[in-house]
Tab-separated table of C-alpha atoms in Angstrom:
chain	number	residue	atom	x	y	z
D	1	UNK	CA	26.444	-61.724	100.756
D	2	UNK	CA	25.975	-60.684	97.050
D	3	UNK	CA	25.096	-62.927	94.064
D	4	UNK	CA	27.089	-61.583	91.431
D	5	UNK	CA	25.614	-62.956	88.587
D	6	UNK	CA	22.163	-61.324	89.622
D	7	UNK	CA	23.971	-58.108	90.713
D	8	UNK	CA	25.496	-58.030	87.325
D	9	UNK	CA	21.710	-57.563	85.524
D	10	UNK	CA	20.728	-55.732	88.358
D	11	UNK	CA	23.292	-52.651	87.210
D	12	UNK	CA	22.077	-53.421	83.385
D	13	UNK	CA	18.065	-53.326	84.428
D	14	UNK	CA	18.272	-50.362	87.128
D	15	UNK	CA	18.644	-47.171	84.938
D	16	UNK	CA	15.671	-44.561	83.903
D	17	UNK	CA	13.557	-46.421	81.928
D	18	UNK	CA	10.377	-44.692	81.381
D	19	UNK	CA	7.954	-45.919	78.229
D	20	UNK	CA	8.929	-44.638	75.103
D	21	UNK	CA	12.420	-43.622	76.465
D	22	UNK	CA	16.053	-45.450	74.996
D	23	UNK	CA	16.828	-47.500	77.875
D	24	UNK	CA	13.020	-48.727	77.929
D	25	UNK	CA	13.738	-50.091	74.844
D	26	UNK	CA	17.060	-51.572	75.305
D	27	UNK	CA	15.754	-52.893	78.782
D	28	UNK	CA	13.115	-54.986	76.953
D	29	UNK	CA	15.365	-56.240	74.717
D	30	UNK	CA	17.747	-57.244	77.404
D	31	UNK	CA	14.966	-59.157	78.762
D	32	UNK	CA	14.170	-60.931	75.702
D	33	UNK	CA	17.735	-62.311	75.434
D	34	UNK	CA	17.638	-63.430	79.258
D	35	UNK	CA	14.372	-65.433	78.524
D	36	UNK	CA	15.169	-67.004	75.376
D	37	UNK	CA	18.855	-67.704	77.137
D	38	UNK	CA	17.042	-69.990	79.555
D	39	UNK	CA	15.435	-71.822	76.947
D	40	UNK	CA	12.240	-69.594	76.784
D	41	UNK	CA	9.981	-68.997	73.638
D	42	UNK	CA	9.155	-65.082	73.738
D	43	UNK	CA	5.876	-63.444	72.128
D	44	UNK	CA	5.567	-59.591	71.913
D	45	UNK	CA	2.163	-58.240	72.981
D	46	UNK	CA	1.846	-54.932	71.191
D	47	UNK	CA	-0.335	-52.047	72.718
D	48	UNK	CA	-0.485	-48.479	72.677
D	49	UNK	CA	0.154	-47.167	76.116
D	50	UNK	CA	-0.826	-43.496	77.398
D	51	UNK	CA	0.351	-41.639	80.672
D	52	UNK	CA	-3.811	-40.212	81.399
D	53	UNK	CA	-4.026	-41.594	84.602
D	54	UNK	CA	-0.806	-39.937	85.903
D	55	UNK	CA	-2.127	-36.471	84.188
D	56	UNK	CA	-5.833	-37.333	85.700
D	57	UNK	CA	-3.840	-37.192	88.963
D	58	UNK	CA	-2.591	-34.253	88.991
D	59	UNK	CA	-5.892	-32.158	87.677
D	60	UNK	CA	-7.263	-34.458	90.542
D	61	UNK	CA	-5.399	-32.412	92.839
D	62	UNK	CA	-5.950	-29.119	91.228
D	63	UNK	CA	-9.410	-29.979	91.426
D	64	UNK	CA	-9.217	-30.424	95.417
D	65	UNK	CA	-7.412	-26.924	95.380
D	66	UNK	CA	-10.440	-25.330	93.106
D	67	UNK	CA	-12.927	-26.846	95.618
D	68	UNK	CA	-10.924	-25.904	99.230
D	69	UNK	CA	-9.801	-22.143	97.541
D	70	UNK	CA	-13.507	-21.400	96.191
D	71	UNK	CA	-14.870	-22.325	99.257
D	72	UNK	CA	-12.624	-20.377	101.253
D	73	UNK	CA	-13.736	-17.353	99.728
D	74	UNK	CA	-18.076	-17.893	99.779
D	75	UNK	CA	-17.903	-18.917	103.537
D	76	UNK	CA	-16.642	-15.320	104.671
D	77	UNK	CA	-18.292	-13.580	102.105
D	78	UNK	CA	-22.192	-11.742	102.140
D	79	UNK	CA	-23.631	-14.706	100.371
D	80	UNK	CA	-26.296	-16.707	101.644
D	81	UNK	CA	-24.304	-19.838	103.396
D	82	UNK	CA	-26.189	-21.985	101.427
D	83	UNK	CA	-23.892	-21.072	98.156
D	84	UNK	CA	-20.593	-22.210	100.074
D	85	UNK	CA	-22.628	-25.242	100.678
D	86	UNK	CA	-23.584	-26.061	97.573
D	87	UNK	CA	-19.808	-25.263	96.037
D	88	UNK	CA	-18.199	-27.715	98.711
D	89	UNK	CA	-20.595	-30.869	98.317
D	90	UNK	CA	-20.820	-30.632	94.846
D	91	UNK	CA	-17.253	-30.120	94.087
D	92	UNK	CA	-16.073	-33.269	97.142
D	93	UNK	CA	-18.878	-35.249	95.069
D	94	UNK	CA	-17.317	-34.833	91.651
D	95	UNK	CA	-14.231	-35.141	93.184
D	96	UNK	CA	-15.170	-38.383	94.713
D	97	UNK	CA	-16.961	-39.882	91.392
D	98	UNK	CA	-13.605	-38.737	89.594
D	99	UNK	CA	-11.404	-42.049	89.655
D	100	UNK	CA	-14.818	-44.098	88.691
D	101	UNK	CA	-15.984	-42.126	85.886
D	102	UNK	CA	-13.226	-42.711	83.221
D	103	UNK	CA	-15.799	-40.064	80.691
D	104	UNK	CA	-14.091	-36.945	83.626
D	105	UNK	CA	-10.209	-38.039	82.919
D	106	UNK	CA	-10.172	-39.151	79.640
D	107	UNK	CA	-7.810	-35.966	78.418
D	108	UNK	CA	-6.207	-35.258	75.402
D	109	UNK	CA	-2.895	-37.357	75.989
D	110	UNK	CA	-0.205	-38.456	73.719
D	111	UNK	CA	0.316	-42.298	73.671
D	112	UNK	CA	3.199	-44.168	72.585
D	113	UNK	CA	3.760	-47.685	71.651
D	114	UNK	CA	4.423	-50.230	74.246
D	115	UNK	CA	5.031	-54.030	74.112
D	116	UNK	CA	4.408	-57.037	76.905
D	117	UNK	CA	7.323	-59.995	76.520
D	118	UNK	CA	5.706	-63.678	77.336
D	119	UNK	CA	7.877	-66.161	77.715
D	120	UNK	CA	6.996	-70.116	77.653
D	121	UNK	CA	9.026	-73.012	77.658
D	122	UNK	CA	8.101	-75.987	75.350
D	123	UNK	CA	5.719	-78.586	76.993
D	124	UNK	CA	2.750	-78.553	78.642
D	125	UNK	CA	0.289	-75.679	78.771
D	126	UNK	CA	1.219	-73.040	81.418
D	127	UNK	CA	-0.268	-73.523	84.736
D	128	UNK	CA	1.131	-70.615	86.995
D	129	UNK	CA	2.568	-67.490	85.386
D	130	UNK	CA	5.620	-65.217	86.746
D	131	UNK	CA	5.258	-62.030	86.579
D	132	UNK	CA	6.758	-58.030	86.771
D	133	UNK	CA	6.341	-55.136	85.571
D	134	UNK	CA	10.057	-53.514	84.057
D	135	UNK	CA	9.240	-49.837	82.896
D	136	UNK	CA	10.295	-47.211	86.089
D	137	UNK	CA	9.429	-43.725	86.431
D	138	UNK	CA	10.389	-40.299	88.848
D	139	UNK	CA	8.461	-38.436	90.223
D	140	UNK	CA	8.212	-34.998	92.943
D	141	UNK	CA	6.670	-37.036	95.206
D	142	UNK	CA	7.836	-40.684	96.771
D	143	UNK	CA	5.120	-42.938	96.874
D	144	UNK	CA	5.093	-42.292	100.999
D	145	UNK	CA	4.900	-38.768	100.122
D	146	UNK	CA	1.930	-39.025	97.298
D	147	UNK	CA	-0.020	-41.290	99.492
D	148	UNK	CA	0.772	-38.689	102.419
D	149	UNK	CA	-0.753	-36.031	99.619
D	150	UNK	CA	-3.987	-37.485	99.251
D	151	UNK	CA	-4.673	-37.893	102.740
D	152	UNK	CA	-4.500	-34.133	103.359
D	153	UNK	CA	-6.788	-34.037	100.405
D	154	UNK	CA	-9.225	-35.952	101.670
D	155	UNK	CA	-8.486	-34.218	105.332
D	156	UNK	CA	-9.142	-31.081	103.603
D	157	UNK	CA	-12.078	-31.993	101.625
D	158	UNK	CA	-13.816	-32.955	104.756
D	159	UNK	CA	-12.693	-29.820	106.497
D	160	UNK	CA	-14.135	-27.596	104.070
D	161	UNK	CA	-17.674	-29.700	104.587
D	162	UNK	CA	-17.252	-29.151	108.301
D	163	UNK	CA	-16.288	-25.431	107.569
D	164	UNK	CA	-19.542	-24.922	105.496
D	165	UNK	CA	-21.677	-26.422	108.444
D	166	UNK	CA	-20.196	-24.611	111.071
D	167	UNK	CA	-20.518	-21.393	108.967
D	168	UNK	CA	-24.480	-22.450	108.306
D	169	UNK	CA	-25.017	-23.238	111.876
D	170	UNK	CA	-23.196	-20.288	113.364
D	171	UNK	CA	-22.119	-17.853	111.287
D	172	UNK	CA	-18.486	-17.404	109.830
D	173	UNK	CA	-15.273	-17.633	112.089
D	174	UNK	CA	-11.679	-16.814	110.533
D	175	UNK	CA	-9.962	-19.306	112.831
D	176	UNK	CA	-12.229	-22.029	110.827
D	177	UNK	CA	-10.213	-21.776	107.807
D	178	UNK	CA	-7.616	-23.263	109.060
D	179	UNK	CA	-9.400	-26.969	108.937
D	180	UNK	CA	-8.911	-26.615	104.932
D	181	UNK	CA	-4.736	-25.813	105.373
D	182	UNK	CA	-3.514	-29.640	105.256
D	183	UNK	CA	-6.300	-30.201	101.936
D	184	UNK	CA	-4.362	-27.082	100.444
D	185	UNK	CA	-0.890	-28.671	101.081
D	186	UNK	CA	-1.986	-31.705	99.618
D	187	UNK	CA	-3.300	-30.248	96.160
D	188	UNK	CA	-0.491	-28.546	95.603
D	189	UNK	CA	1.352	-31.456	96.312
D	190	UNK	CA	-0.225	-33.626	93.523
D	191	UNK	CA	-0.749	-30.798	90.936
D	192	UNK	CA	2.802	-30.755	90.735
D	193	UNK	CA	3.752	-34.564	90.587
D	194	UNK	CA	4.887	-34.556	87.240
D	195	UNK	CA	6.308	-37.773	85.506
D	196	UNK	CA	10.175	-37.981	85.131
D	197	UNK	CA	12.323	-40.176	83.580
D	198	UNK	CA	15.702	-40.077	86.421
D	199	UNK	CA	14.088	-43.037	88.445
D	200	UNK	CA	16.899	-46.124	88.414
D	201	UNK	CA	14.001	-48.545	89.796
D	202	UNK	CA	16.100	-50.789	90.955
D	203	UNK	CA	13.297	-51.859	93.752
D	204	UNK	CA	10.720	-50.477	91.601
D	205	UNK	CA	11.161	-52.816	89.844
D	206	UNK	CA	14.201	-54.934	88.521
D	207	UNK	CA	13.980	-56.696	91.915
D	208	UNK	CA	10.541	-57.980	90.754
D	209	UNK	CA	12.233	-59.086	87.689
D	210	UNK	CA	15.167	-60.571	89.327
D	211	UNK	CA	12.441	-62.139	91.052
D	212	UNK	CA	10.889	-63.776	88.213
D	213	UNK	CA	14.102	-64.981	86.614
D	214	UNK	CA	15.856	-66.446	89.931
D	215	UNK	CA	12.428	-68.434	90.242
D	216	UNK	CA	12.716	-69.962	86.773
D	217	UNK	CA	16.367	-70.774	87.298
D	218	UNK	CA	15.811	-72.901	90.157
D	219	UNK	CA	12.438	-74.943	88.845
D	220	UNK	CA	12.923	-77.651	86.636
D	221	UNK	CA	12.470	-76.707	82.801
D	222	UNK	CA	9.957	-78.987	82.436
D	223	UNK	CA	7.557	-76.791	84.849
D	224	UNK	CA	4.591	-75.571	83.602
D	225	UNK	CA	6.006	-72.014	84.268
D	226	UNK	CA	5.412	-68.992	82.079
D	227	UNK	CA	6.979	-65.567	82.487
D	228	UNK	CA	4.889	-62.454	81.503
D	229	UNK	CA	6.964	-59.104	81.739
D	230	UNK	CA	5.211	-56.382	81.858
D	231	UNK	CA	4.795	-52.669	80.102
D	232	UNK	CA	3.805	-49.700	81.587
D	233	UNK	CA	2.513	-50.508	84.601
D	234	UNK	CA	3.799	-47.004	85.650
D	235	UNK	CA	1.173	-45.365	83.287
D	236	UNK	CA	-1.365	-47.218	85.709
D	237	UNK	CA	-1.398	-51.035	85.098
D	238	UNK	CA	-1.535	-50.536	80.893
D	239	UNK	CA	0.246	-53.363	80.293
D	240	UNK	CA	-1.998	-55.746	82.839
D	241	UNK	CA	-4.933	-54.377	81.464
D	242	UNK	CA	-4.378	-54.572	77.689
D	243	UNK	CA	-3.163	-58.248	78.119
D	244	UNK	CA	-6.520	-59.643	80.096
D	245	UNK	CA	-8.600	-57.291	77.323
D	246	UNK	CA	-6.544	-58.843	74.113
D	247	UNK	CA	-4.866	-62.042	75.569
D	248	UNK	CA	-7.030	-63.546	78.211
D	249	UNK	CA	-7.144	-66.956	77.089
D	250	UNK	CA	-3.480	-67.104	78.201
D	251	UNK	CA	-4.610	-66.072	81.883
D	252	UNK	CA	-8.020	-68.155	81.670
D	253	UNK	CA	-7.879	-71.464	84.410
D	254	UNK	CA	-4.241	-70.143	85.487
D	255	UNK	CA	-2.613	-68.446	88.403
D	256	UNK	CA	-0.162	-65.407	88.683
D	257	UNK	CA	2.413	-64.615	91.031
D	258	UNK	CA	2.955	-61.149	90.313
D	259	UNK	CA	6.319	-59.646	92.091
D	260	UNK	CA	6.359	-55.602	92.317
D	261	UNK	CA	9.233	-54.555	94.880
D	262	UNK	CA	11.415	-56.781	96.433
D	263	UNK	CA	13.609	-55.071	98.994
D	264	UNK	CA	16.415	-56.433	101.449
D	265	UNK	CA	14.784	-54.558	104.031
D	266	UNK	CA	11.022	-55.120	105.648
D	267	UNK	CA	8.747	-57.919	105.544
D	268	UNK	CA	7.454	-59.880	103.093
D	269	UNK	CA	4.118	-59.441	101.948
D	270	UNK	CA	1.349	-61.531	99.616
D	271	UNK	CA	-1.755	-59.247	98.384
D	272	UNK	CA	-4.552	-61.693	97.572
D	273	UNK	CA	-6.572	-60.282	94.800
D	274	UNK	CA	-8.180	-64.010	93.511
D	275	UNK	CA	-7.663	-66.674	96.468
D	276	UNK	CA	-6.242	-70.310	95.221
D	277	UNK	CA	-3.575	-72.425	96.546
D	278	UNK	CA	-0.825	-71.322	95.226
D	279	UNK	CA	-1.130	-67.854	96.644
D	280	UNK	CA	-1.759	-69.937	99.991
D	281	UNK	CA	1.284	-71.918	99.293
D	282	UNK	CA	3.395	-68.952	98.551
D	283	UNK	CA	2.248	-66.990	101.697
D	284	UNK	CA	2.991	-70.020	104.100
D	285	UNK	CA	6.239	-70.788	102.613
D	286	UNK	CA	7.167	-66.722	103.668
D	287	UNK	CA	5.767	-67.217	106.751
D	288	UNK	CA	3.464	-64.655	105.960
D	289	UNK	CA	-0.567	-63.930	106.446
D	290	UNK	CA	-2.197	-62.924	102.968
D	291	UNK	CA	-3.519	-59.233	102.779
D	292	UNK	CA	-6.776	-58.172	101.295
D	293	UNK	CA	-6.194	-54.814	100.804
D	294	UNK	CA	-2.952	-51.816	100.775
D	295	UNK	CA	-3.028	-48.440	99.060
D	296	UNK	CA	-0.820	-49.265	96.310
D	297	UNK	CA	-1.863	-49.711	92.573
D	298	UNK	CA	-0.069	-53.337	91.254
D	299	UNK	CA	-0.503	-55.416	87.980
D	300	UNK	CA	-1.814	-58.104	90.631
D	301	UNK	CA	-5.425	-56.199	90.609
D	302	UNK	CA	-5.724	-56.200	86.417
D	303	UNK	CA	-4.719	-59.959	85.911
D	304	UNK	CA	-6.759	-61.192	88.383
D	305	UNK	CA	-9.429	-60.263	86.531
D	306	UNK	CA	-8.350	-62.675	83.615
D	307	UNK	CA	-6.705	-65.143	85.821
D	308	UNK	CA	-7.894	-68.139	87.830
D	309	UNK	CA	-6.208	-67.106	90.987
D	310	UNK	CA	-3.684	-64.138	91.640
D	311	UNK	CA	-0.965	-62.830	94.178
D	312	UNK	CA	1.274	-60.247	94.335
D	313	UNK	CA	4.379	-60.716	96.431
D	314	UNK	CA	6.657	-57.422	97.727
D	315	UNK	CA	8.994	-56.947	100.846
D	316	UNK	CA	9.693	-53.786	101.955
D	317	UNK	CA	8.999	-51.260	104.666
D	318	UNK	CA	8.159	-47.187	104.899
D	319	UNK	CA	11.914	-46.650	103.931
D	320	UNK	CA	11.392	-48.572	100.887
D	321	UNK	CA	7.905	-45.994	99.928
D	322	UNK	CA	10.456	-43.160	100.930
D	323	UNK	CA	12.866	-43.964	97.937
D	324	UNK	CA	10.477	-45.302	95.313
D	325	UNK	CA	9.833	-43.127	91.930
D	326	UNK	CA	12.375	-41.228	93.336
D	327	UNK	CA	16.847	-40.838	92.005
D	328	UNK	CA	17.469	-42.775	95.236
D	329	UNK	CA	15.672	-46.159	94.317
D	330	UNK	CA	19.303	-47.047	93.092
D	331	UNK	CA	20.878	-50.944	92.930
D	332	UNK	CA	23.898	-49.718	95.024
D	333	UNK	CA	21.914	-50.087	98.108
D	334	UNK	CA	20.709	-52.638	97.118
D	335	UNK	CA	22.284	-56.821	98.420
D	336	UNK	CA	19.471	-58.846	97.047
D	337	UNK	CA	18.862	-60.568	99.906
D	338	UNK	CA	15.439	-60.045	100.004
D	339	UNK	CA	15.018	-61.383	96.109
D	340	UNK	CA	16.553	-64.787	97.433
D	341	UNK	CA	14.659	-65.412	99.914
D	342	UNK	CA	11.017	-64.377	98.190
D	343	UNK	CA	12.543	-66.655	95.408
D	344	UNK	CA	13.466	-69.646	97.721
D	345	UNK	CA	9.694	-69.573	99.210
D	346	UNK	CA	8.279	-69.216	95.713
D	347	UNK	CA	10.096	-72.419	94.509
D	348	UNK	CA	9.553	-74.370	97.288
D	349	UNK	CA	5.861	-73.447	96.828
D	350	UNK	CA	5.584	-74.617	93.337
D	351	UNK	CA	7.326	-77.749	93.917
């Protein structure tokens, strides 16, 4: 079965809403009338948001094709073996340091403005805060197929270190080039991965926000409940991060149950990133065991540095990584099943 009324804002939240775009604007604003409609005071957090971590991305990947091609072509050649050497460790090293060292990836990218929505109800100070992120974006790649992309990279990054030693220990072999073909796929995977705006989102992420408000709907107003939507979390958690480095007294002694995906298909999951009972609550009211660890990137992993405990709760399976960033993460396929029953264990935890 369907719940229309959530169905309804499901069609008005799931369209191409990437920061700085029309809808993203009109989508926040929609937002802000469904809060204050449920009796909700709503702030605006103001930040300036930039897209460098997407861009850092994709000269990430160019970098991995720089290292595999320019080793490629020292193994074979008269050089001493020690040069390909030298090329392949250094370049896997910077490569390696690259995500950790922001000084590489800060590039000349243009920002645009961006605002967070938090939403409190009159009464008590807020104990456990809601939250999801509701800017979208496209992309080439799926997330199954970008996380598929970095694997090669790293497969080929090691093959061109094995390719070096085998050419130092026993000369060069043509046939050995072949263990740097998957790192070549992969970088020219992710050097193309360009940021669209023709993503709906509807499980990336107006479920999280249907989430949020189905949660609120069913808790008594005088909870101590607050509701922080999120900005550009697509741009790499901006919105998380700006809010723990400009608000954090809001997060300070509190805990967040962060909601990022929420399909009818899969299983539930709770990623731990500050442990506390709620997040215990929450993960044995699904029925679930709380993970430490998955290669995604979620506001959950900003906040909880602000925040006295913090979860982030998704459902889905490899069909739902298939479809997200991508024109098929659409609300048509969507019955919200999975958004009532993550809601139902939520409420039942926080009562």
């Amino acid at each position: 079965m369907t719940d229309p009324p959530l169905h309804a804002l499901l069609d008005r939240l799931a369209v191409p809403r990437l920061v700085g775009s029309p809808n993203h604007t009109g989508v926040r604003e929609l937002l802000r009338a469904e809060l204050e409609r449920r009796g909700c005071v709503v702030m605006e957090h103001p930040f300036t948001a930039s897209p460098v971590r997407l861009v850092a991305a994709q000269v990430w990947g160019a970098g991995v094709g720089v290292v595999i091609f320019g080793t490629l072509l020292l193994a074979p050649s008269r050089l001493p073996a020690v040069w390909a050497a030298a090329w392949a460790c250094a370049g896997a090293a910077v490569l390696a340091a690259y995500p950790f060292l922001p000084l590489l990836w800060r590039l000349p990218v243009p920002t645009t403005p961006a605002t967070n929505l938090i939403g409190v109800r009159p009464g008590d100070r807020v104990r456990v805060w809601l939250a999801a992120h509701f800017d979208s974006k496209g992309q080439r790649l799926s997330m199954l197929s970008r996380l598929l992309a970095v694997a090669l990279c790293v497969g080929g990054l090691l093959g061109v270190v094995a390719i070096v030693g085998l050419r130092t220990a026993w000369g060069w072999r043509p046939l050995w080039g072949a263990l740097a073909i998957p790192g070549a796929i992969g970088a020219l995977l992710l050097a193309r991965c360009r940021t669209r705006d023709d993503s709906p989102g509807a499980v990336d992420n107006a479920t999280g926000v249907l989430t949020v408000l189905a949660v609120l709907d069913a808790l008594p107003a005088a909870s101590p409940v607050g509701v922080l939507f999120l900005d550009a979390e697509e741009f790499g958690l901006e919105g998380a991060r700006a809010l723990v480095r400009e608000r954090a007294n809001l997060l300070q002694g509190t805990a967040v149950v962060n909601f990022d995906g929420v399909d009818d298909r899969g299983g539930a999951v709770v990623l731990e990133h500050r442990r506390g009972p709620v997040g215990t609550a929450v993960a044995r009211a699904l029925g679930v065991r709380r993970s430490r660890f998955l290669p995604v990137l979620v506001d959950g992993l900003a906040l909880a540095k602000g925040a006295g405990e913090c979860v982030t709760v998704m459902r889905g399976d490899w069909g739902t990584a298939r479809i997200v960033h991508t024109g098929n993460d659409r609300p048509e396929r969507l019955t919200l099943a999975g958004v009532r029953e993550v809601a139902g264990a939520v409420v039942a935890a926080l009562r």
